[in-house]
Coordinates of C-alpha atoms and ligand atoms in Angstrom, one line a residue:
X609 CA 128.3 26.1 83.8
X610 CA 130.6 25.6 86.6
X611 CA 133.8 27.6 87.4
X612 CA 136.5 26.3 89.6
X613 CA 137.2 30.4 88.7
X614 CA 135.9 32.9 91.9
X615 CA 137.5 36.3 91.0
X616 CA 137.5 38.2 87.3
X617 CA 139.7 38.3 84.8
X618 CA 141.6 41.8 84.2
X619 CA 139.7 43.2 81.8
X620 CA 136.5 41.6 82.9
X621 CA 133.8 42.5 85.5
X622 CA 132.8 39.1 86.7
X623 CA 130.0 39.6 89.0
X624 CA 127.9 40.2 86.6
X625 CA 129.3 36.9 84.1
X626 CA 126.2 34.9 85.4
X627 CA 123.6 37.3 84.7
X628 CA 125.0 38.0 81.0
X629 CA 125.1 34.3 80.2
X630 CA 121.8 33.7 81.8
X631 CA 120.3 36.6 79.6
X632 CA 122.0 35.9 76.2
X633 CA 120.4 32.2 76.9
X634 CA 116.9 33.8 77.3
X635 CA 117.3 36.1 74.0
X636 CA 119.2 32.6 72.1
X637 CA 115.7 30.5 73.3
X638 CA 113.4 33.3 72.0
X639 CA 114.7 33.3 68.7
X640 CA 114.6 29.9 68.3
X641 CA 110.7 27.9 68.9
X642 CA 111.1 26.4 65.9
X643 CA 114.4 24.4 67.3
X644 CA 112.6 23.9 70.6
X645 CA 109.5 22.0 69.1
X646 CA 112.2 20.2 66.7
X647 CA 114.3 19.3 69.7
X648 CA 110.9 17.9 71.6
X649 CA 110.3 16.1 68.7
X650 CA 113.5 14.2 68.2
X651 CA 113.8 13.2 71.5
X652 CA 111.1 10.3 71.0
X653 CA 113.0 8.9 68.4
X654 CA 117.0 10.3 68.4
X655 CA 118.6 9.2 71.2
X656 CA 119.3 12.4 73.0
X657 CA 117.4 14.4 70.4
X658 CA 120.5 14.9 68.2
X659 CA 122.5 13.0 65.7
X660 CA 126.0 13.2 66.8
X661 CA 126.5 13.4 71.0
X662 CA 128.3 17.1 70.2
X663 CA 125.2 18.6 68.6
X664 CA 123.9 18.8 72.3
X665 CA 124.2 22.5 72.6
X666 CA 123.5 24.5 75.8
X667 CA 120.5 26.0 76.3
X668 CA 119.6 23.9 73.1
X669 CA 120.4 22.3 69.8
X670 CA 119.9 24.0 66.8
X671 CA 118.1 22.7 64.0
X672 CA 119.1 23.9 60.7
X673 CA 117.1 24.2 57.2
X674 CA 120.0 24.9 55.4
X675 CA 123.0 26.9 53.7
X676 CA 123.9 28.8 50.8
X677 CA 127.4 30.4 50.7
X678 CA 128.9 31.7 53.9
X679 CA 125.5 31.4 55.5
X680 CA 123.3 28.6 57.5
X681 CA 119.6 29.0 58.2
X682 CA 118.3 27.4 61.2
X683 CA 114.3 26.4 61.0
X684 CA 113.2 29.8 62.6
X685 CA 114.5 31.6 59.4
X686 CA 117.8 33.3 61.1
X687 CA 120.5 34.2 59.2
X688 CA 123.9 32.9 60.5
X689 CA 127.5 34.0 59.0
X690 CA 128.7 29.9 59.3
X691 CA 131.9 29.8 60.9
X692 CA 131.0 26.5 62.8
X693 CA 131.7 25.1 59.4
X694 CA 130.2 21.8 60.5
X695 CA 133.2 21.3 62.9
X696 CA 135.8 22.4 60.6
X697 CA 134.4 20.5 57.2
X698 CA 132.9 23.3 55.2
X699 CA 135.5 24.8 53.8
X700 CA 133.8 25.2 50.9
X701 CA 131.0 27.4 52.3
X702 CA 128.0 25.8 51.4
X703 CA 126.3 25.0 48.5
X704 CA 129.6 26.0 46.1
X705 CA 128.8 25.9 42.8
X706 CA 131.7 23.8 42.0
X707 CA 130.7 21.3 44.7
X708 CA 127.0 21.4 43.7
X709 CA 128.0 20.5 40.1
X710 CA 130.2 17.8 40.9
X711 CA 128.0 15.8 43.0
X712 CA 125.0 16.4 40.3
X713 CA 127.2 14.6 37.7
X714 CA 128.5 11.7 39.8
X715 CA 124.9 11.2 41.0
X716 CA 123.6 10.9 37.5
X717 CA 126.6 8.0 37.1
X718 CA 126.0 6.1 39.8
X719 CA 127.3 7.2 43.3
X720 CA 129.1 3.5 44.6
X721 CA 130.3 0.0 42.8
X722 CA 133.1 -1.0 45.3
X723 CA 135.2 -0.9 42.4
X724 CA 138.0 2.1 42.1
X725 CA 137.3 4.7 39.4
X726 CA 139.4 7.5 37.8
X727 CA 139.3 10.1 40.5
X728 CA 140.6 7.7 43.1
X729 CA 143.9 8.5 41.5
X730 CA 143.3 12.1 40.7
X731 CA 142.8 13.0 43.9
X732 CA 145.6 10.7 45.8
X733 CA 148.2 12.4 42.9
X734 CA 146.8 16.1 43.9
X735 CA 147.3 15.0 47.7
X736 CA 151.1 13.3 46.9
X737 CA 151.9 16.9 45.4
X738 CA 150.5 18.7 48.6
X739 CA 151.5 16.4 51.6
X740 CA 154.2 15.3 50.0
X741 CA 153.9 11.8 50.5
X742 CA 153.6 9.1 47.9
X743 CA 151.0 6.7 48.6
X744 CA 147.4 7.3 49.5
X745 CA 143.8 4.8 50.5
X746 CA 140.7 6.3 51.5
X747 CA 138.2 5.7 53.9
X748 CA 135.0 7.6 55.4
X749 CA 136.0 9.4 58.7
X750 CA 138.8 11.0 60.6
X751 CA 138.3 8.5 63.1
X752 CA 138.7 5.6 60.5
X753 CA 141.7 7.2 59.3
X754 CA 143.4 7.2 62.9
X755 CA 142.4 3.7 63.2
X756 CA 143.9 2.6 59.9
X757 CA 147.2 4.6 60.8
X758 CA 147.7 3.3 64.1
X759 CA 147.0 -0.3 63.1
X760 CA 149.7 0.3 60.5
X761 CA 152.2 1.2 63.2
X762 CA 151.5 -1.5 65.2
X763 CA 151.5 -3.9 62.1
X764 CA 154.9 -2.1 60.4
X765 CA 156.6 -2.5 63.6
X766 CA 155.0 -5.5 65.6
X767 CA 154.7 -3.4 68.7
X768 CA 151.4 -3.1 70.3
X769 CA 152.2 0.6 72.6
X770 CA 151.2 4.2 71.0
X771 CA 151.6 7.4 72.2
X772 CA 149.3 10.3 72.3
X773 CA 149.4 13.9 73.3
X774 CA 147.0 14.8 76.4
X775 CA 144.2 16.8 75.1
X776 CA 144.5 15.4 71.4
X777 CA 141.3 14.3 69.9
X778 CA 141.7 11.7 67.4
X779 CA 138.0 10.4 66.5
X780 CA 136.5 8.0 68.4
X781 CA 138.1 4.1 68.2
X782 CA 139.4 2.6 71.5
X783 CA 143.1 3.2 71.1
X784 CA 142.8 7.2 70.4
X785 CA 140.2 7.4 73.3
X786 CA 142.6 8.2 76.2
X787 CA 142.9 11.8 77.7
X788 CA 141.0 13.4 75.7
X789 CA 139.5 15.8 77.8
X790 CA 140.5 14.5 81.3
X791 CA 139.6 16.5 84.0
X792 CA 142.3 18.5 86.2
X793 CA 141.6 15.5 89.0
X794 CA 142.7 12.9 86.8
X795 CA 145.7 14.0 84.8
X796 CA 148.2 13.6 87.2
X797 CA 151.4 14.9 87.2
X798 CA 152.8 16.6 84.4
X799 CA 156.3 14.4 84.2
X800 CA 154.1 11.2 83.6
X801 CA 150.5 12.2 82.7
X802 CA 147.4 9.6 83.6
X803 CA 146.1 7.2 80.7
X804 CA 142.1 8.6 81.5
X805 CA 140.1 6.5 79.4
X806 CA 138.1 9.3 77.5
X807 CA 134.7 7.3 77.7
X808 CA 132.5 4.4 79.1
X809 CA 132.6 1.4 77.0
X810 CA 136.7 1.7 76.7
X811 CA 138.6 -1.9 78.3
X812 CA 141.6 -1.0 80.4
X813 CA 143.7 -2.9 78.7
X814 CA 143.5 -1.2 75.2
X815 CA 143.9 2.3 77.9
X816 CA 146.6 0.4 78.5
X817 CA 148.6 0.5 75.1
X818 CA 148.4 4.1 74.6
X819 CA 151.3 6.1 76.5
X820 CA 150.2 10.0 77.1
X821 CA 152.7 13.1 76.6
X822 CA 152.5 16.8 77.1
X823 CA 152.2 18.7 74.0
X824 CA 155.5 21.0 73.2
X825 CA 157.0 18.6 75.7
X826 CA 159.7 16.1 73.7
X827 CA 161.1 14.9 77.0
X828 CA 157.9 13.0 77.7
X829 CA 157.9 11.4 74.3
X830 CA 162.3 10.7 75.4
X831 CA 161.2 9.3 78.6
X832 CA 158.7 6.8 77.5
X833 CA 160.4 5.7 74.7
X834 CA 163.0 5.1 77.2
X835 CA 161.1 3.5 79.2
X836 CA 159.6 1.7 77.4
X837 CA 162.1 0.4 74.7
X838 CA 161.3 -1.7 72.0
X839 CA 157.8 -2.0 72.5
X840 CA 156.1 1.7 70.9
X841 CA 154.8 1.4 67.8
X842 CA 154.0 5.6 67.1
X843 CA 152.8 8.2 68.1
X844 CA 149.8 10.2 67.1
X845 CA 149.6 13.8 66.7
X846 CA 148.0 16.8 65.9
X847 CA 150.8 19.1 64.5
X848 CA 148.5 21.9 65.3
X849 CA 146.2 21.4 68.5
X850 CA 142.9 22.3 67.3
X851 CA 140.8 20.2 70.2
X852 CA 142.4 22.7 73.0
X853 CA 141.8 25.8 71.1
X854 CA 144.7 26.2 68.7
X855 CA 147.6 25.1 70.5
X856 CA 150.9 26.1 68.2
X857 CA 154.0 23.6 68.1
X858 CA 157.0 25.7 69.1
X859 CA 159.9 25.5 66.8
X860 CA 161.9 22.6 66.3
X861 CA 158.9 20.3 68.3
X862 CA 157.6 18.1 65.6
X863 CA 161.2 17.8 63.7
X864 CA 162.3 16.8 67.4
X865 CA 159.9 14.5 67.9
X866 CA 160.3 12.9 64.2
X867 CA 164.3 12.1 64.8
X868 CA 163.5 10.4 68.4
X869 CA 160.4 8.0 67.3
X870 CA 162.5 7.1 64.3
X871 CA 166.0 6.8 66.5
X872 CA 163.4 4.1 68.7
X873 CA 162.3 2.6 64.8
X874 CA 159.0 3.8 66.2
X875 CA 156.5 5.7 63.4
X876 CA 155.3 9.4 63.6
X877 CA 151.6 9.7 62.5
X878 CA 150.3 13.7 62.2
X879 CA 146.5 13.8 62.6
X880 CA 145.7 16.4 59.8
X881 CA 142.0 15.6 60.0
X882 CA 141.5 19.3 61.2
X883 CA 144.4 21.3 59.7
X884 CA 144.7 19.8 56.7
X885 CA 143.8 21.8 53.4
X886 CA 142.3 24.6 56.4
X887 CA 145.9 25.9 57.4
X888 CA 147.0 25.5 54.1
X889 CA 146.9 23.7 50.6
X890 CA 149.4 21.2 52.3
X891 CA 148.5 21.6 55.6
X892 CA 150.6 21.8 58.6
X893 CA 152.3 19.3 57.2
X894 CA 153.5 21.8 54.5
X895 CA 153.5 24.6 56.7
X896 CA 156.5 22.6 59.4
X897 CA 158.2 21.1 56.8
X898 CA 158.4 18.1 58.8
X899 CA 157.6 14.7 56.8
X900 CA 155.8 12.5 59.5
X901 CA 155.3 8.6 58.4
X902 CA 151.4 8.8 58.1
X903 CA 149.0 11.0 57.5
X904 CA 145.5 11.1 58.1
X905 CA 143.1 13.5 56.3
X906 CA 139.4 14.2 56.6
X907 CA 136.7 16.7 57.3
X908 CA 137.4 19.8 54.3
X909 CA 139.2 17.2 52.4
X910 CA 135.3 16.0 50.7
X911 CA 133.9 19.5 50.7
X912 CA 130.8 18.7 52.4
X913 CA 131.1 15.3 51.5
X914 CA 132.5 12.2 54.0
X915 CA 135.8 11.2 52.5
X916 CA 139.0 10.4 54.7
X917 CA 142.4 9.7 53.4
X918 CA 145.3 7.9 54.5
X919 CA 148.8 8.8 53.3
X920 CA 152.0 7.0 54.2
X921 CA 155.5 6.9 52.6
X922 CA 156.4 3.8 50.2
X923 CA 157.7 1.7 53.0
X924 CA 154.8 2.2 55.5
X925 CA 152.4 1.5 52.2
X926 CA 154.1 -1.2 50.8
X927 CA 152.3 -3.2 54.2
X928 CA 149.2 -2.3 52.7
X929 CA 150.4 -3.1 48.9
X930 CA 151.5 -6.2 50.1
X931 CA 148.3 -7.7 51.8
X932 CA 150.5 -7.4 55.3
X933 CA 147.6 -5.0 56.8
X934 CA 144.1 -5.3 54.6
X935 CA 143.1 -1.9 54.8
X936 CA 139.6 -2.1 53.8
X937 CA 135.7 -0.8 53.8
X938 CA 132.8 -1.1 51.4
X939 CA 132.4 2.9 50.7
X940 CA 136.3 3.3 50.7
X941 CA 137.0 5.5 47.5
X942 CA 133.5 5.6 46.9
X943 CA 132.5 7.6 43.7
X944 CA 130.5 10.3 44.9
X945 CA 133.2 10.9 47.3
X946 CA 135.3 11.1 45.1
X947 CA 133.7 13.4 43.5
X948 CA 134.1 15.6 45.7
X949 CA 137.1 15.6 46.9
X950 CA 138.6 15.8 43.7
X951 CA 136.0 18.9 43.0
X952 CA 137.3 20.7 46.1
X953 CA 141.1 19.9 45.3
X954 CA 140.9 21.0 42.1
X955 CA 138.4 23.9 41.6
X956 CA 137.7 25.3 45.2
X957 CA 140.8 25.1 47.7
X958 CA 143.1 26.9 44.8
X959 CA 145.7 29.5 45.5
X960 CA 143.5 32.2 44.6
X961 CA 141.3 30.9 47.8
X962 CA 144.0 30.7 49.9
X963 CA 144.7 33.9 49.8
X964 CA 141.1 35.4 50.1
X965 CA 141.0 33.2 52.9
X966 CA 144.5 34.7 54.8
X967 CA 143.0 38.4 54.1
X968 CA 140.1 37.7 56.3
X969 CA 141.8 35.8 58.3
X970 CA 144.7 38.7 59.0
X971 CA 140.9 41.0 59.1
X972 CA 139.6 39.1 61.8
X973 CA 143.4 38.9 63.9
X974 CA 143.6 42.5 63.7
X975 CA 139.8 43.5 64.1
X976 CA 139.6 41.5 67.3
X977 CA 142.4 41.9 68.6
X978 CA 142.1 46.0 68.7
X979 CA 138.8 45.3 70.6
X980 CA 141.1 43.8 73.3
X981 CA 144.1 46.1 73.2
X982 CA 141.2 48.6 74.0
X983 CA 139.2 47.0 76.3
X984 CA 142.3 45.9 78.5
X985 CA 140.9 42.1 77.5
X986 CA 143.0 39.3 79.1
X987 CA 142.5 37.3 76.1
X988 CA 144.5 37.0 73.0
X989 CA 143.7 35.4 69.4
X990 CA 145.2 32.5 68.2
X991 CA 145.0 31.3 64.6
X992 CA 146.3 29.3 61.8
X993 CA 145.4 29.8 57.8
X994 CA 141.4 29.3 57.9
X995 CA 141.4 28.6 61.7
X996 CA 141.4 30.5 64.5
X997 CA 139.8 31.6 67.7
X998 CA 140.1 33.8 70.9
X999 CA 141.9 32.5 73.6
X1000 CA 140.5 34.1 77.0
X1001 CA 143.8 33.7 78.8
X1002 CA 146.5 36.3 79.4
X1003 CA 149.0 34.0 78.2
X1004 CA 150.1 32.0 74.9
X1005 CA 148.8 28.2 76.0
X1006 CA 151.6 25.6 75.5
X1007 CA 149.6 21.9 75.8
X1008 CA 146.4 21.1 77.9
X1009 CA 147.4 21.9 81.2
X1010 CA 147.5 25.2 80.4
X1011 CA 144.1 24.8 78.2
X1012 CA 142.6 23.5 81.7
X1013 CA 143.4 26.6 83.6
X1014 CA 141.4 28.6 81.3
X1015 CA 138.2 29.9 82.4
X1016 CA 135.3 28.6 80.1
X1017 CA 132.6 30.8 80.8
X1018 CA 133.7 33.6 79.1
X1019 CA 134.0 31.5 75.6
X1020 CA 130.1 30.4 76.0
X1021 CA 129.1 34.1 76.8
X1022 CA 131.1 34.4 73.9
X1023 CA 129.4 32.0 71.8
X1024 CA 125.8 33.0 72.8
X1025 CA 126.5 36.4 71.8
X1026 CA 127.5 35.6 68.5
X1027 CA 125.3 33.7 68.0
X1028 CA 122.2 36.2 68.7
X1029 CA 124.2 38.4 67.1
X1030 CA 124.1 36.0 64.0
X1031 CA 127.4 34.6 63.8
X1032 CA 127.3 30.8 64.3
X1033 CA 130.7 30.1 66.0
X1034 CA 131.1 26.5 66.8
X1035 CA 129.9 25.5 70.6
X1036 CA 131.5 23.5 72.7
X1037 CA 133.1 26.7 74.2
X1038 CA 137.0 27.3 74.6
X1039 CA 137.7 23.6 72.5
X1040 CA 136.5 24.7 69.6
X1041 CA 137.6 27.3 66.6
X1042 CA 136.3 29.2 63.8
X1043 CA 136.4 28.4 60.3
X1044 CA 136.9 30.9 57.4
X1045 CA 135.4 29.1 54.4
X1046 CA 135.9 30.1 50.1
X1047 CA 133.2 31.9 50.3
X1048 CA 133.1 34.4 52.9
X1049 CA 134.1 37.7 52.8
X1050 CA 134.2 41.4 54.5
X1051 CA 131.1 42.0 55.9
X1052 CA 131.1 38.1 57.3
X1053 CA 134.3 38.8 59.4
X1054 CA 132.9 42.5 60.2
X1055 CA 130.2 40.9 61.9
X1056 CA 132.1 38.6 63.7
X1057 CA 134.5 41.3 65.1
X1058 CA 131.3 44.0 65.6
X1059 CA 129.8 40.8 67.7
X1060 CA 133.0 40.7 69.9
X1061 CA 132.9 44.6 70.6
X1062 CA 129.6 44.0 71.9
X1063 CA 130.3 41.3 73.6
X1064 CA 133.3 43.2 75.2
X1065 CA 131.6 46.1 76.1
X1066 CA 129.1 44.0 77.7
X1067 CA 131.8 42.1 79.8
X1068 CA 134.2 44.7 80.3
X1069 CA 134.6 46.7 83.4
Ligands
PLP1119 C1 142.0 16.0 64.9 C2 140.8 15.0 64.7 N1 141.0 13.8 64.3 C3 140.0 12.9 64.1 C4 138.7 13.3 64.2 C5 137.6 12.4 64.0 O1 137.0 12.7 62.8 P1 135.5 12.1 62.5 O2 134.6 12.9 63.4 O3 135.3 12.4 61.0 O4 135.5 10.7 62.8 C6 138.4 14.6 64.6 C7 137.0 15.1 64.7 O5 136.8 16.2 65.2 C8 139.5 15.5 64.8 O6 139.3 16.8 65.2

């Protein structure tokens, strides 16, 4: 893994960064032939070996047999304390009663007819009281959802331009692909950020449409809509970065940025995909007190189950109620997802969980972040309700370009120790976070904090 980083952090002997990484690798590949002959295997047929581009793990995937509770199983037989949570969906742990239950029933009833049934409405009434907003559709992924709430800006307001944050991930449709993760060559400068298209296969001109800001930075969002007036439709955001580590909004940000889209009669559309029901039974939505225009929900929202949702107030909705946008999809509101969601609204995210689930979180805050007031660290720990990760920069990170200047190698020697250490923290290094699911407890989050004391003793100077 390459470092545009030559000397150590404070806290950190670096010399030596290499060699731990290189031996944690060797220990992670001899725990794991039975995901080595699984990944030879899938490469004649899975493109890539894996199912989903991101399961390409370094120094390999990792096949899994299954979970029960807090825990995963990969097909060697280790034990993992699962706070990959499946990139943020399982917060109900696995294999909840409740959610086991729910999905029995609904298979004995038939799992899809195309045809809405009762718990369309229970759930979109259980998300009204949350999210507080009134009207609700569903669909199947977070990146569906995005693309139904930005076609609804552009259709409410005839305007073709969006704006997005630099670093935000939003799924994967054309209009949301733009610096994603664009490399430091590319951004630009910071007072008017570079529209990097975030994969092959995007056309320049739908890069084109979709303006970039800073995060925390409401004078970008001023300055296009200035100068661009008249033509934006919205802008897309995730009220709590969680594609950048966890990037907080500072105060007043998202209210901010509300008053000047709607003083432009542009739309504000918060990307709860990852923070919603994780931060919070509403959200950050709830958590801000800021009412954005649109909301987009996925991932926890099914508890294991695909289900997105799309919120919007009665105006932006009625464009939908009227016909004026066709929102539409064979599985949307489909039974067994239903099912689900309504299972995990109603009988697993419930107060009572919340608060289990801010105990360990406050556990894990404090647990780690002793290990680095000792050690002298030069890394801090971010988090938000069920989220949270360790940050290995000196600093509180403000919006990518201070994500950027953070040296990654120390969250995959991170990673690889806790994952030999059997913690399964989600890869993809410092973009990632952790998730604290219903059904984890103590001795989960004691693991993941005795884990980081030996990975800091192992780093530390
Ligand atoms: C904030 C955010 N929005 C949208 C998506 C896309 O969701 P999906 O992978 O279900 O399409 C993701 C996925 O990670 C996400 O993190």
């Amino acid at each position: 893994m390459a470092s545009q980083h030559d000397s150590p952090q404070p806290g950190f002997r670096d010399k030596e960064l290499g060699e731990v990484i290189a031996e944690q690798e060797q220990i992670f590949l001899r725990r794991q032939p039975g995901s080595a002959r699984m990944a030879a295997r899938a490469r004649g047929s899975l493109a890539g070996g894996v199912t989903s581009s991101w399961q390409i793990t370094v120094p390999q995937p990792i096949w899994l047999s299954h979970g029960r509770g807090s825990k995963v199983y990969d097909v060697d037989g280790n034990e993992y304390v699962d706070l990959h949570g499946g990139y943020g969906a399982a917060l109900a742990g696995h294999a909840h009663p409740a959610m086991v239950e729910a999905i029995r029933a609904q298979a004995g009833l038939g799992t899809h007819f195309a045809q809405p049934t009762e718990n369309a409405v229970v759930v979109a009434e259980e998300l009204s009281r949350r999210f507080g907003l009134p009207q609700w559709r569903f669909a199947n992924s977070g990146t569906e959802a995005t693309m139904d709430a930005v076609h609804l800006m552009r259709s409410i307001t005839g305007r073709d331009l969006i704006i997005k944050v630099e670093g935000g991930y939003h799924g994967h449709h054309d209009s949301v692909q733009v610096s994603v993760t664009p490399d430091p060559g590319d951004v630009g400068p910071a007072h008017k950020p570079a529209q990097v298209p975030a994969s092959s296969g995007i056309p320049a001109a739908i890069t084109n449409l979709t303006l970039v800001a800073g995060f925390n930075d409401t004078e970008s969002v001023a300055r296009l809509l200035d100068e661009h007036r008249g033509q934006v439709a919205g802008m897309i955001i995730e009220p709590i970065m969680m594609n950048a580590g966890i990037i907080l909004p500072e105060p007043g940000y998202l209210a901010t940025l509300a008053d000047l889209l709607h003083a432009h009669g542009a739309l504000l559309t918060f990307d709860e995909v990852k923070t919603g029901l994780t931060t919070g039974p509403g959200g950050a939505t709830a958590l801000t007190g800021v009412r954005p225009d649109l909301i987009c929900l996925a991932k926890a929202l099914g508890g294991g189950v695909a289900i997105a949702a799309v919120g919007g107030t009665g105006e932006v909705m009625e464009h939908v109620a009227s016909g004026e946008y066709e929102m539409v999809g064979t599985f949307n509101g489909n039974p067994l997802a239903l099912a689900g969601a309504r299972a995990m609204l109603c009988e697993v995210a419930t107060p009572a969980a919340y608060e289990r689930i801010e105990a360990l979180r406050a556990r894990a805050v404090a647990g780690i972040g002793q290990v680095i007031a000792d050690r002298g660290l030069t890394a801090h720990v971010v988090s938000a309700g069920a989220k949270g990760c360790v940050v290995f920069s000196p600093d509180r990170v403000r919006d990518y370009r201070g994500f950027l200047g953070i040296d990654d190698r120390y969250s995959h020697a991170h990673w690889l120790f806790q994952h030999n250490g059997g913690v399964f923290l989600p890869p993809w290094g410092k973009i990632e976070q952790w998730l604290i699911s219903v059904q984890h407890d103590e001795a989960d989050i004691d693991r993941l904090v005795g884990n980081f004391s030996r990975f800091a003793a192992a780093m530390s100077s």
